[in-house]
């Protein structure tokens, strides 16, 4: 009787959690899944309690009284932590569980996107980033890491629709073996407009890189389909979890190649239980980057891409820090004070090295006023000097507030200014760099605008702070006058005003009561504790300096493929990175293409080897697949129409230069599952069907060959080449 009850209970739990199709009926029997079902039922109950508890704690944290300083920071950090964890649990529910592993001790450990415990404190799921979960990703037949078997789940609509077992030692009793692993099965799934969830299928070579320490610079070099982007995203989430000190030092910044890429991977970090990582492109780092175009002149692009020209920024700023060479007389009532050139020189030397130019201006003014005031024995001289119009006008000429755009624009439009700041340039190079419109910004201008803004500081903020200071001083003086008048009116000196004044700190509290509003800082200005850069092979030396400036610790994860560098990449990673200050880079190589079918990789390899014979072309792990098809451009619409009719799911992509136009009538291209992408913007993406439109017209040389190679290797199923 008890046995019958057990079976009924087991089947009930199975039916609640598992929804395997009829073709997988052999995998649904209680002997294989009942234990999992009961455990997952416990997880579901625990998650409900956790959601309720987290919601209450989050509400309490938000209703807590406002604080300042470290207390405010800790309160905000706690709100972010609770909010992030609550979002993950609400986003996934029970499918937060990735799978389980059976240890050689007989212990069973379940792995989740986050850790889950019941009300008694028993751990039901270990966080995928914890050391306890490492064998789930890292175990291989050569190194089982103490595992007997590993099971990975496939979820759909909150229920398990399939699972895969891998046995490492002996033949585990409650395991079912498939012809395909969970990973290989996932590779054949149809794509969507967003990167799919891949956490459950991380491979051991990828996991080893993900879990590497954050110290120094780690380069992940791998060809198309090797999982570079997967590694980059998972590593960002792992470091935030495993090295919490990074958050207190600025957190983690993730830099992608372009906006379509960030849109494509936008769901991945939240799915990993992490939403505290900032993401951006290089153009996001500079306000002017919103609407820029690439430089058309290759010589200008070459000059601006090299790091040396950035050295012109420092003398360009120094041009606006020239102390007056002549003495001036300042009249303050009956006082006449001479401000000598030496006074200016001493004041100009006052700010600490590295202080932004615009922010240092107030320090220079304060120092100058004190130096001049020391020449006379009179009260209030320094205060009066700070408001003396002729002195301020002289300071405006000698140390003006400067906008970054004005400074960089002047470099490109005033040849004498550029020659003074970059004396090594030849006359031909000076002529090449000159342009008529100062603010006709290009992609290559962004590092200069960024360097100038870092060196100058925010001119508008500096001016605003000065206005606020003057306003505060006027308010302070007015409060003093009111207080004095109130005291004078209290003739017997026994009233309430006198009683309050005699209280310690009352006068200061009244006079200094104004609270200055802190303006929000640029969230991408840094500093950051760690920076992850994907598609890093495209960055110029000048662009690298934008990122290095934001990470003083020099802690980087650099992800890229030299074979996909449109401008060519003929040197070692370590040599290139050393030139921008990232010395001693460690290089890890990924050599297996998990995404690209073998026929596609076989067709793509000679395309890149023809121009870059030295590069790392990965080995495709997916044998078979559809052969690469060739056709005519005029067939595009018919091909897309036929593919859409034959495939209910998946996404197709037509790759062509921006100036190319599809043949008429392009009816299929209007379908939501068909993308039309340029070779430059297709990098980092993947599609079920990829169609190269007239690739023979894309040009010659390295750039064109790289574009064709990259476009071809975006295909996860079919590749068609139309000329």
XYZ file of C-alpha atoms in Angstrom:
723
model
C 0.000 0.000 0.000
C 2.789 2.377 0.894
C 4.565 1.346 -2.293
C 1.477 2.249 -4.368
C 1.289 5.618 -2.616
C 4.927 6.227 -3.423
C 4.385 5.481 -7.096
C 1.342 7.757 -7.218
C 3.299 10.529 -5.548
C 6.225 10.003 -7.933
C 4.052 10.138 -11.041
C 2.319 13.267 -9.747
C 5.629 15.039 -9.215
C 6.873 13.896 -12.615
C 3.756 15.134 -14.364
C 4.037 18.506 -12.608
C 7.663 19.129 -13.604
C 8.427 16.957 -16.645
C 6.688 17.351 -19.988
C 8.695 15.127 -22.305
C 7.122 14.417 -25.713
C 5.837 10.948 -26.501
C 8.926 10.112 -28.562
C 10.920 10.425 -25.313
C 8.605 8.225 -23.249
C 11.514 5.991 -22.268
C 13.119 8.968 -20.494
C 9.934 9.731 -18.506
C 9.751 6.637 -16.308
C 9.861 7.324 -12.547
C 13.084 5.354 -12.070
C 14.876 7.998 -14.141
C 13.155 11.250 -13.181
C 11.117 10.857 -9.975
C 13.978 11.906 -7.699
C 14.580 14.985 -9.844
C 10.880 15.832 -9.875
C 10.601 15.684 -6.100
C 13.723 17.810 -5.695
C 12.511 20.371 -8.202
C 9.180 20.514 -6.396
C 11.114 21.466 -3.250
C 12.972 24.082 -5.281
C 9.674 25.547 -6.497
C 8.408 25.899 -2.916
C 11.686 27.461 -1.818
C 11.600 29.948 -4.700
C 8.108 31.077 -3.695
C 9.339 31.754 -0.161
C 12.460 33.492 -1.491
C 10.434 35.775 -3.771
C 8.155 36.780 -0.895
C 11.127 37.364 1.418
C 13.105 39.313 -1.192
C 10.087 41.492 -2.029
C 9.602 42.346 1.656
C 13.291 43.122 2.187
C 13.432 45.230 -0.963
C 10.373 47.197 0.090
C 11.887 47.779 3.527
C 15.183 48.925 2.009
C 13.432 51.361 -0.299
C 11.355 52.783 2.567
C 14.391 53.207 4.807
C 15.224 56.851 5.587
C 17.702 58.564 3.293
C 21.340 58.372 4.265
C 24.623 59.889 3.145
C 28.194 58.781 2.601
C 29.085 55.115 3.004
C 25.697 54.288 4.487
C 23.928 55.597 1.372
C 26.256 53.620 -0.871
C 25.627 50.408 1.084
C 21.854 50.992 1.017
C 21.882 51.513 -2.761
C 24.088 48.462 -3.271
C 21.703 46.335 -1.211
C 18.719 47.586 -3.223
C 20.528 46.703 -6.466
C 21.446 43.255 -5.144
C 17.932 42.437 -3.960
C 16.353 43.816 -7.140
C 18.674 41.796 -9.370
C 18.086 38.557 -7.504
C 14.315 39.127 -7.486
C 14.298 39.761 -11.237
C 16.144 36.516 -11.913
C 13.756 34.432 -9.807
C 10.694 36.067 -11.345
C 12.132 35.769 -14.843
C 12.847 32.041 -14.630
C 10.936 30.471 -11.787
C 11.662 26.754 -11.540
C 13.719 26.722 -14.740
C 16.400 28.514 -12.770
C 17.765 24.957 -12.327
C 20.301 23.948 -15.005
C 20.835 20.313 -14.098
C 22.487 17.994 -11.618
C 25.685 16.079 -11.060
C 26.257 12.787 -9.236
C 29.557 12.623 -7.356
C 31.577 9.445 -6.855
C 30.623 9.692 -3.159
C 26.979 9.235 -4.133
C 26.101 12.862 -3.316
C 23.849 14.653 -5.803
C 24.290 18.395 -6.403
C 21.827 20.489 -8.365
C 23.153 23.587 -10.174
C 21.167 26.780 -10.772
C 21.501 30.266 -12.180
C 21.458 31.435 -8.570
C 21.750 29.616 -5.286
C 18.484 28.469 -3.656
C 17.980 27.260 -0.070
C 14.865 26.165 1.762
C 13.588 27.756 4.960
C 15.721 25.375 7.034
C 18.857 26.560 5.264
C 19.421 23.393 3.214
C 21.075 24.225 -0.119
C 18.839 23.015 -2.951
C 20.673 24.716 -5.840
C 24.275 25.903 -5.941
C 25.012 29.071 -7.934
C 26.667 28.258 -11.277
C 29.493 30.638 -10.407
C 30.368 28.943 -7.099
C 33.353 26.571 -6.797
C 30.932 23.742 -5.972
C 29.384 24.058 -9.457
C 32.655 23.974 -11.371
C 32.566 20.211 -12.208
C 29.181 20.704 -13.878
C 30.942 22.689 -16.606
C 34.533 21.519 -16.366
C 34.273 17.724 -16.070
C 35.456 15.700 -19.062
C 36.040 11.997 -19.630
C 39.755 12.646 -19.311
C 39.196 14.571 -16.057
C 35.819 13.729 -14.467
C 36.556 15.957 -11.443
C 34.980 13.425 -9.079
C 31.748 12.996 -11.035
C 29.978 9.769 -11.931
C 27.439 11.465 -14.203
C 26.030 14.842 -15.229
C 22.491 15.698 -16.324
C 21.464 18.843 -18.206
C 17.835 19.950 -18.598
C 16.033 21.588 -21.480
C 13.163 23.816 -20.329
C 10.120 25.202 -22.122
C 7.297 27.142 -20.502
C 8.492 26.219 -17.024
C 8.677 22.441 -17.548
C 11.459 20.028 -18.500
C 10.992 18.981 -22.132
C 14.210 16.968 -22.458
C 17.376 16.117 -20.618
C 20.760 14.618 -21.415
C 22.984 12.390 -19.281
C 26.743 12.056 -19.545
C 28.397 9.194 -17.677
C 32.049 9.571 -16.663
C 32.746 6.538 -14.472
C 31.113 3.177 -14.851
C 27.458 3.075 -15.878
C 25.387 5.187 -13.540
C 22.141 3.386 -12.687
C 19.718 6.238 -13.190
C 21.113 7.630 -16.425
C 19.974 7.487 -20.011
C 22.479 7.915 -22.830
C 21.714 9.904 -25.995
C 23.400 9.844 -29.350
C 23.744 13.627 -29.059
C 24.984 15.581 -26.066
C 22.960 18.486 -24.731
C 25.480 20.827 -26.257
C 25.437 19.398 -29.758
C 21.646 19.234 -29.670
C 21.481 22.909 -28.749
C 23.644 23.890 -31.708
C 20.967 22.785 -34.126
C 18.187 24.846 -32.560
C 16.645 27.692 -34.519
C 17.950 31.188 -33.729
C 15.954 34.244 -32.692
C 16.641 37.987 -32.683
C 18.335 37.607 -29.279
C 21.216 35.377 -28.244
C 19.766 32.208 -26.797
C 20.538 30.882 -23.362
C 23.734 28.826 -23.411
C 24.615 28.576 -19.732
C 23.618 24.926 -19.438
C 25.953 23.945 -22.293
C 29.185 25.752 -21.399
C 32.156 23.576 -22.395
C 35.183 22.794 -20.258
C 37.643 24.894 -22.326
C 35.279 27.851 -22.134
C 34.623 27.389 -18.418
C 38.336 27.420 -17.590
C 38.610 30.874 -19.145
C 35.432 32.145 -17.516
C 36.764 31.253 -14.052
C 40.253 32.705 -14.520
C 41.212 35.445 -11.997
C 40.742 39.089 -12.969
C 44.363 40.125 -12.399
C 46.183 41.570 -15.389
C 45.124 41.153 -18.999
C 43.650 37.904 -20.309
C 43.295 37.497 -24.076
C 40.735 35.030 -25.434
C 41.704 34.328 -29.041
C 39.303 32.239 -31.076
C 37.842 31.940 -34.531
C 34.194 32.104 -35.584
C 31.817 29.959 -33.547
C 34.315 29.109 -30.797
C 32.175 30.799 -28.166
C 34.233 33.961 -27.596
C 31.178 36.071 -26.945
C 29.721 33.396 -24.676
C 32.966 33.398 -22.700
C 33.067 37.193 -22.542
C 29.531 37.535 -21.174
C 29.777 34.659 -18.714
C 33.155 35.868 -17.494
C 31.719 39.320 -16.762
C 28.927 37.756 -14.682
C 31.342 35.362 -12.968
C 33.803 38.068 -11.921
C 31.095 40.255 -10.373
C 29.962 37.284 -8.283
C 33.323 35.730 -7.442
C 35.303 38.931 -6.841
C 32.869 41.250 -5.015
C 35.633 43.773 -4.352
C 35.385 44.754 -8.029
C 32.024 46.439 -7.388
C 33.555 48.735 -4.779
C 36.301 49.722 -7.200
C 34.043 50.736 -10.077
C 32.491 47.478 -11.234
C 32.765 45.788 -14.612
C 32.384 47.410 -18.033
C 31.507 45.295 -21.089
C 32.378 46.841 -24.468
C 30.803 45.472 -27.640
C 31.534 46.346 -31.289
C 28.237 48.003 -32.220
C 24.659 48.583 -31.112
C 23.040 45.627 -32.996
C 25.482 43.357 -31.172
C 24.509 44.751 -27.755
C 20.833 44.367 -28.658
C 21.487 40.761 -29.663
C 23.226 39.831 -26.381
C 21.118 42.112 -24.194
C 19.278 39.290 -22.412
C 22.307 37.165 -21.585
C 23.646 38.901 -18.477
C 20.214 39.090 -16.768
C 19.772 35.390 -17.551
C 23.044 34.743 -15.765
C 21.764 36.390 -12.620
C 23.758 39.583 -13.150
C 22.504 43.018 -14.172
C 25.176 45.171 -12.539
C 27.559 45.052 -15.515
C 27.543 48.198 -17.647
C 27.489 47.617 -21.409
C 28.416 50.042 -24.169
C 30.146 50.517 -27.494
C 33.187 52.716 -28.045
C 30.984 55.418 -29.543
C 28.924 55.514 -26.330
C 31.976 56.695 -24.361
C 31.908 60.153 -25.950
C 28.798 62.373 -26.316
C 29.782 63.192 -29.885
C 29.783 59.484 -30.759
C 26.027 59.328 -31.287
C 26.275 60.508 -34.896
C 29.688 59.875 -36.376
C 30.874 58.307 -39.598
C 34.141 56.555 -40.426
C 36.933 58.681 -41.844
C 36.959 58.402 -45.628
C 40.598 59.397 -46.170
C 42.805 56.357 -45.377
C 45.829 58.549 -44.582
C 43.866 60.643 -42.092
C 42.453 57.469 -40.545
C 45.978 56.063 -40.216
C 47.332 59.191 -38.538
C 44.450 59.502 -36.083
C 44.387 55.793 -35.267
C 48.011 55.776 -34.114
C 48.515 56.535 -30.467
C 51.220 59.161 -30.950
C 48.942 61.904 -32.259
C 47.058 61.816 -28.951
C 50.195 63.332 -27.427
C 49.117 66.610 -29.036
C 46.329 67.002 -26.468
C 48.639 67.905 -23.564
C 50.424 70.831 -25.296
C 47.063 71.864 -26.753
C 45.721 72.284 -23.207
C 48.975 73.889 -21.997
C 48.401 76.600 -24.620
C 45.511 77.774 -22.424
C 47.621 77.846 -19.244
C 49.939 80.764 -19.956
C 50.533 83.169 -17.017
C 50.563 86.906 -17.862
C 54.009 88.310 -18.570
C 53.188 91.847 -17.423
C 52.284 93.148 -13.937
C 48.798 94.527 -13.307
C 47.439 96.842 -10.625
C 44.354 95.855 -8.674
C 42.371 98.592 -6.945
C 40.320 97.661 -3.880
C 38.914 100.897 -2.467
C 41.914 102.837 -1.282
C 44.212 99.836 -1.701
C 46.354 99.418 -4.789
C 48.006 96.022 -5.087
C 50.385 94.962 -7.847
C 50.003 91.447 -9.179
C 53.386 90.401 -10.486
C 54.045 87.785 -13.197
C 55.768 85.712 -10.514
C 52.494 85.679 -8.542
C 50.718 84.175 -11.531
C 53.456 81.590 -12.069
C 53.244 80.520 -8.419
C 49.443 80.273 -8.551
C 49.524 78.287 -11.812
C 51.791 75.752 -10.133
C 49.308 75.238 -7.299
C 46.960 72.496 -8.648
C 48.043 68.892 -8.198
C 49.406 67.238 -11.369
C 46.611 65.582 -13.305
C 43.888 67.949 -12.082
C 41.595 68.649 -15.060
C 42.192 72.083 -16.537
C 38.702 73.471 -16.008
C 38.468 72.158 -12.469
C 41.904 73.529 -11.602
C 40.860 77.068 -12.517
C 39.185 77.708 -9.161
C 42.263 76.372 -7.384
C 44.429 78.775 -9.376
C 42.132 81.675 -8.477
C 42.159 80.788 -4.767
C 45.939 80.470 -4.761
C 46.398 83.765 -6.602
C 44.080 85.641 -4.247
C 45.928 84.307 -1.195
C 49.325 85.164 -2.691
C 48.261 88.717 -3.492
C 46.427 89.192 -0.177
C 49.595 88.276 1.741
C 51.210 91.442 0.371
C 48.968 93.682 2.469
C 47.799 93.544 6.052
C 44.088 94.090 5.623
C 41.073 91.915 6.336
C 38.897 90.523 3.577
C 41.333 91.173 0.753
C 41.369 87.603 -0.563
C 37.561 87.481 -0.543
C 37.342 90.786 -2.403
C 39.896 89.653 -4.982
C 37.794 86.611 -5.853
C 35.043 88.970 -7.034
C 37.293 91.578 -8.659
C 36.179 91.842 -12.301
C 39.495 92.994 -13.894
C 41.393 90.199 -12.100
C 38.829 87.620 -13.186
C 39.032 88.927 -16.754
C 42.817 88.522 -16.678
C 42.381 84.960 -15.380
C 39.882 84.234 -18.164
C 42.539 85.200 -20.690
C 45.360 83.325 -18.985
C 43.424 80.216 -17.865
C 40.067 80.142 -19.697
C 37.426 77.463 -19.463
C 37.772 75.304 -22.579
C 35.369 72.825 -24.169
C 36.817 69.585 -25.520
C 35.076 69.994 -28.871
C 36.524 73.481 -29.330
C 40.055 72.324 -28.545
C 39.984 69.315 -30.897
C 38.189 71.277 -33.610
C 40.914 73.926 -33.475
C 43.592 71.251 -33.927
C 42.054 70.186 -37.254
C 41.233 73.682 -38.561
C 44.181 75.818 -37.386
C 47.397 74.414 -38.925
C 49.701 76.582 -36.782
C 48.040 75.263 -33.607
C 48.431 71.625 -34.702
C 52.039 72.248 -35.794
C 52.809 73.694 -32.347
C 51.199 70.728 -30.545
C 52.485 67.966 -32.875
C 55.824 69.248 -34.238
C 56.781 65.802 -35.606
C 54.104 65.948 -38.327
C 55.335 66.535 -41.865
C 53.863 69.332 -44.008
C 52.034 66.684 -46.035
C 50.513 65.163 -42.903
C 49.468 68.591 -41.617
C 47.692 69.278 -44.903
C 45.989 65.872 -44.806
C 44.661 66.438 -41.271
C 43.282 69.902 -41.978
C 39.553 70.267 -42.584
C 37.168 73.175 -42.990
C 34.415 72.217 -40.538
C 35.768 71.860 -36.973
C 32.978 69.650 -35.619
C 32.508 67.294 -38.588
C 33.294 64.440 -36.246
C 34.355 61.006 -37.416
C 34.902 57.731 -35.565
C 38.626 58.467 -35.590
C 38.049 61.774 -33.760
C 36.472 60.143 -30.714
C 39.738 59.206 -28.929
C 40.871 62.831 -29.206
C 37.594 64.185 -27.864
C 37.777 61.653 -25.043
C 41.380 62.511 -24.165
C 40.614 66.230 -24.310
C 37.563 65.876 -22.080
C 39.573 63.835 -19.549
C 42.357 66.435 -19.518
C 40.069 69.471 -19.494
C 37.188 68.324 -17.329
C 33.661 69.605 -17.767
C 33.736 73.320 -18.538
C 30.028 73.766 -17.933
C 30.295 71.942 -14.600
C 33.206 74.164 -13.559
C 31.254 77.284 -14.495
C 28.202 75.978 -12.674
C 30.223 75.289 -9.535
C 31.587 78.849 -9.645
C 28.067 80.287 -9.975
C 26.908 78.085 -7.099
C 29.853 79.236 -5.006
C 29.087 82.906 -5.624
C 25.415 82.293 -4.918
C 26.301 80.492 -1.697
C 28.567 83.326 -0.590
C 25.820 85.890 -1.245
C 23.315 83.723 0.643
C 25.772 83.296 3.489
C 26.361 87.047 3.741
C 22.610 87.709 3.719
C 22.070 85.205 6.561
C 24.802 86.915 8.555
C 23.094 90.264 8.114
C 19.697 88.871 9.168
C 21.217 87.234 12.227
C 23.010 90.454 13.228
C 19.816 92.466 12.813
C 17.917 89.977 15.024
C 20.570 90.224 17.677
C 20.558 94.019 17.563
C 16.778 94.026 17.962
C 17.061 91.894 21.130
C 18.221 94.775 23.371
C 18.069 92.961 26.703
C 20.075 90.039 25.317
C 17.773 87.625 27.146
C 15.434 86.655 24.319
C 15.105 83.445 22.403
C 17.551 84.543 19.677
C 20.363 85.140 22.144
C 19.615 81.862 23.908
C 19.868 79.991 20.603
C 23.002 81.794 19.505
C 24.709 80.717 22.690
C 24.023 77.084 21.810
C 27.083 75.390 20.327
C 27.001 75.258 16.560
C 23.774 77.255 16.119
C 25.294 80.086 14.116
C 27.199 77.721 11.864
C 24.077 75.619 11.317
C 22.059 78.645 10.227
C 24.701 80.222 8.048
C 26.020 77.006 6.474
C 22.656 75.232 6.176
C 22.578 75.111 2.410
C 23.031 71.653 0.929
C 24.619 71.517 -2.499
C 22.987 69.173 -4.952
C 25.347 66.597 -6.398
C 24.967 66.296 -10.152
C 25.094 62.787 -11.592
C 28.424 61.836 -13.090
C 28.949 60.246 -16.476
C 28.390 56.520 -15.749
C 30.856 55.555 -18.491
C 33.645 57.868 -17.385
C 35.038 55.309 -14.959
C 37.127 54.287 -13.312
C 36.173 50.633 -13.689
C 37.747 47.707 -11.859
C 37.626 45.398 -14.883
C 36.870 45.864 -18.577
C 35.742 43.138 -20.986
C 36.242 43.961 -24.686
C 34.658 41.804 -27.374
C 35.749 41.914 -31.036
C 38.892 43.604 -29.746
C 40.868 42.931 -32.930
C 39.192 45.991 -34.492
C 40.385 48.525 -31.927
C 43.044 50.996 -32.975
C 45.814 52.071 -30.631
C 44.019 55.379 -30.072
C 40.770 53.581 -29.204
C 42.576 51.298 -26.768
C 43.751 54.361 -24.869
C 40.107 55.345 -24.316
C 39.580 52.081 -22.429
C 42.907 51.946 -20.598
C 42.203 55.436 -19.238
C 39.030 54.063 -17.642
C 40.721 51.098 -15.956
C 43.709 52.202 -13.861
C 44.161 48.648 -12.548
C 44.874 47.393 -16.098
C 42.507 44.465 -15.447
C 41.135 43.433 -18.846
C 39.532 40.514 -20.631
C 40.312 40.945 -24.327
C 38.256 38.809 -26.719
C 38.927 38.675 -30.422
C 40.098 36.909 -33.554
C 43.004 38.224 -35.587
C 41.495 36.625 -38.692
C 38.453 38.911 -38.361
C 40.433 42.175 -38.205
C 39.265 44.268 -41.174
C 42.447 46.338 -41.126
C 44.697 43.292 -40.770
C 46.430 42.034 -37.635
C 49.954 40.837 -38.385
C 51.430 40.989 -34.884
C 50.999 39.090 -31.656
C 48.335 40.124 -29.155
C 50.951 40.753 -26.485
C 52.881 43.162 -28.721
C 49.827 45.200 -29.664
C 48.545 45.443 -26.107
C 51.962 46.305 -24.688
C 52.015 49.462 -26.828
C 48.950 50.779 -24.995
C 50.178 49.915 -21.523
C 48.764 46.399 -21.087
C 51.981 44.492 -20.498
C 52.314 40.780 -19.866
C 49.029 39.717 -21.439
C 48.167 36.016 -21.076
C 46.693 34.446 -24.229
C 44.189 31.570 -24.144
C 43.164 30.057 -27.491
C 39.837 28.499 -28.489
C 40.291 26.196 -31.472
C 36.944 24.401 -31.860
C 34.056 25.986 -33.757
C 30.882 24.818 -32.074
C 28.512 26.957 -34.153
C 29.630 26.750 -37.765
C 28.738 23.549 -39.680
C 31.665 21.748 -41.254
C 30.633 22.477 -44.906
C 30.463 26.208 -44.165
C 33.836 26.266 -42.422
C 35.380 24.240 -45.263
C 34.179 26.867 -47.751
C 35.211 29.829 -45.575
C 38.755 28.722 -44.678
C 40.404 29.302 -48.084
C 38.786 32.753 -48.286
C 40.724 33.993 -45.259
C 43.885 31.949 -45.743
C 44.361 33.559 -49.160
C 45.162 36.870 -47.457
C 46.059 35.841 -43.878
C 47.755 32.419 -44.015
C 48.974 32.622 -40.388
C 45.621 33.001 -38.622
C 43.863 30.549 -36.311
C 41.025 28.964 -38.289
C 39.002 26.755 -35.932
C 37.993 23.159 -36.530
C 34.240 22.645 -36.943
C 32.785 20.151 -34.464
C 29.476 19.786 -36.338
C 29.928 17.275 -39.192
C 27.512 17.015 -42.066
C 25.015 19.805 -42.517
C 23.695 21.469 -45.642
C 26.192 22.049 -48.453
C 27.028 25.622 -49.405
C 24.824 26.684 -52.313
C 25.604 29.190 -55.058
C 23.206 31.145 -57.219
C 22.366 34.456 -58.870
C 21.425 37.725 -57.168
C 18.095 37.698 -58.976
C 17.115 34.552 -57.054
C 17.271 36.268 -53.638
C 13.562 36.798 -53.120
C 12.645 33.303 -54.279
C 15.273 31.748 -51.990
C 14.070 33.680 -48.940
C 10.424 32.964 -49.685
C 11.113 29.237 -49.973
C 13.168 29.195 -46.782
C 10.513 31.030 -44.775
C 7.861 28.607 -45.993
C 9.967 25.591 -45.012
C 11.003 26.880 -41.572
C 8.499 27.974 -38.953
C 11.300 29.183 -36.694
C 14.706 30.711 -37.161
C 16.197 33.902 -38.577
C 17.730 34.586 -41.987
C 20.227 37.299 -42.838
C 21.190 38.931 -46.118
C 24.697 40.386 -45.912
C 25.510 43.203 -48.319
C 27.271 46.577 -48.222
C 25.095 49.544 -47.178
C 25.009 50.914 -50.741
C 23.690 47.623 -52.164
C 19.984 47.228 -52.798
C 18.076 43.953 -53.090
C 16.511 43.040 -56.418
C 12.880 43.826 -57.023
C 10.463 42.667 -55.778
C 11.947 42.224 -52.269
C 8.767 40.887 -50.704
C 10.473 38.319 -48.467
C 12.978 40.820 -47.116
C 10.164 42.647 -45.356
C 9.505 39.580 -43.212
C 10.400 40.058 -39.531
C 12.584 36.941 -39.614
C 14.827 38.331 -42.357
C 17.612 40.804 -41.558
C 19.524 42.976 -44.035
C 22.953 43.677 -42.477
C 26.236 45.176 -43.679
C 29.460 43.110 -43.447
C 30.746 45.458 -40.763
C 27.681 45.107 -38.517
C 27.177 41.349 -38.930
C 30.188 40.607 -36.754
C 29.280 38.909 -33.485
C 25.842 37.801 -34.729
C 24.553 34.415 -35.945
C 21.672 33.265 -38.142
C 20.130 30.012 -39.349
C 20.403 31.082 -42.987
C 23.031 33.502 -44.282
C 22.898 34.866 -47.828
C 25.904 36.735 -49.205
C 24.675 39.217 -51.790
C 27.181 39.767 -54.628
C 30.299 39.205 -52.453
C 32.550 39.557 -55.515
C 31.649 43.258 -55.563
C 32.692 43.881 -51.963
C 36.202 44.853 -52.995
C 39.680 43.385 -52.953
C 42.406 42.944 -50.386
C 42.382 42.045 -46.717
C 39.311 44.047 -45.682
C 37.077 42.520 -48.342
C 38.345 38.989 -47.658
C 37.735 39.414 -43.926
C 34.229 40.713 -44.616
C 33.421 37.647 -46.733
C 34.937 35.252 -44.167
C 33.054 36.825 -41.268
C 29.756 36.873 -43.170
C 30.065 33.228 -44.229
C 30.762 32.023 -40.685
C 27.617 33.631 -39.261
C 25.608 30.674 -40.633
C 24.491 28.043 -38.123
C 22.704 25.915 -40.706
C 22.704 27.084 -44.328
C 24.922 29.372 -46.401
C 24.057 30.697 -49.857
C 26.321 32.822 -52.036
C 24.619 34.878 -54.753
C 26.672 36.672 -57.446
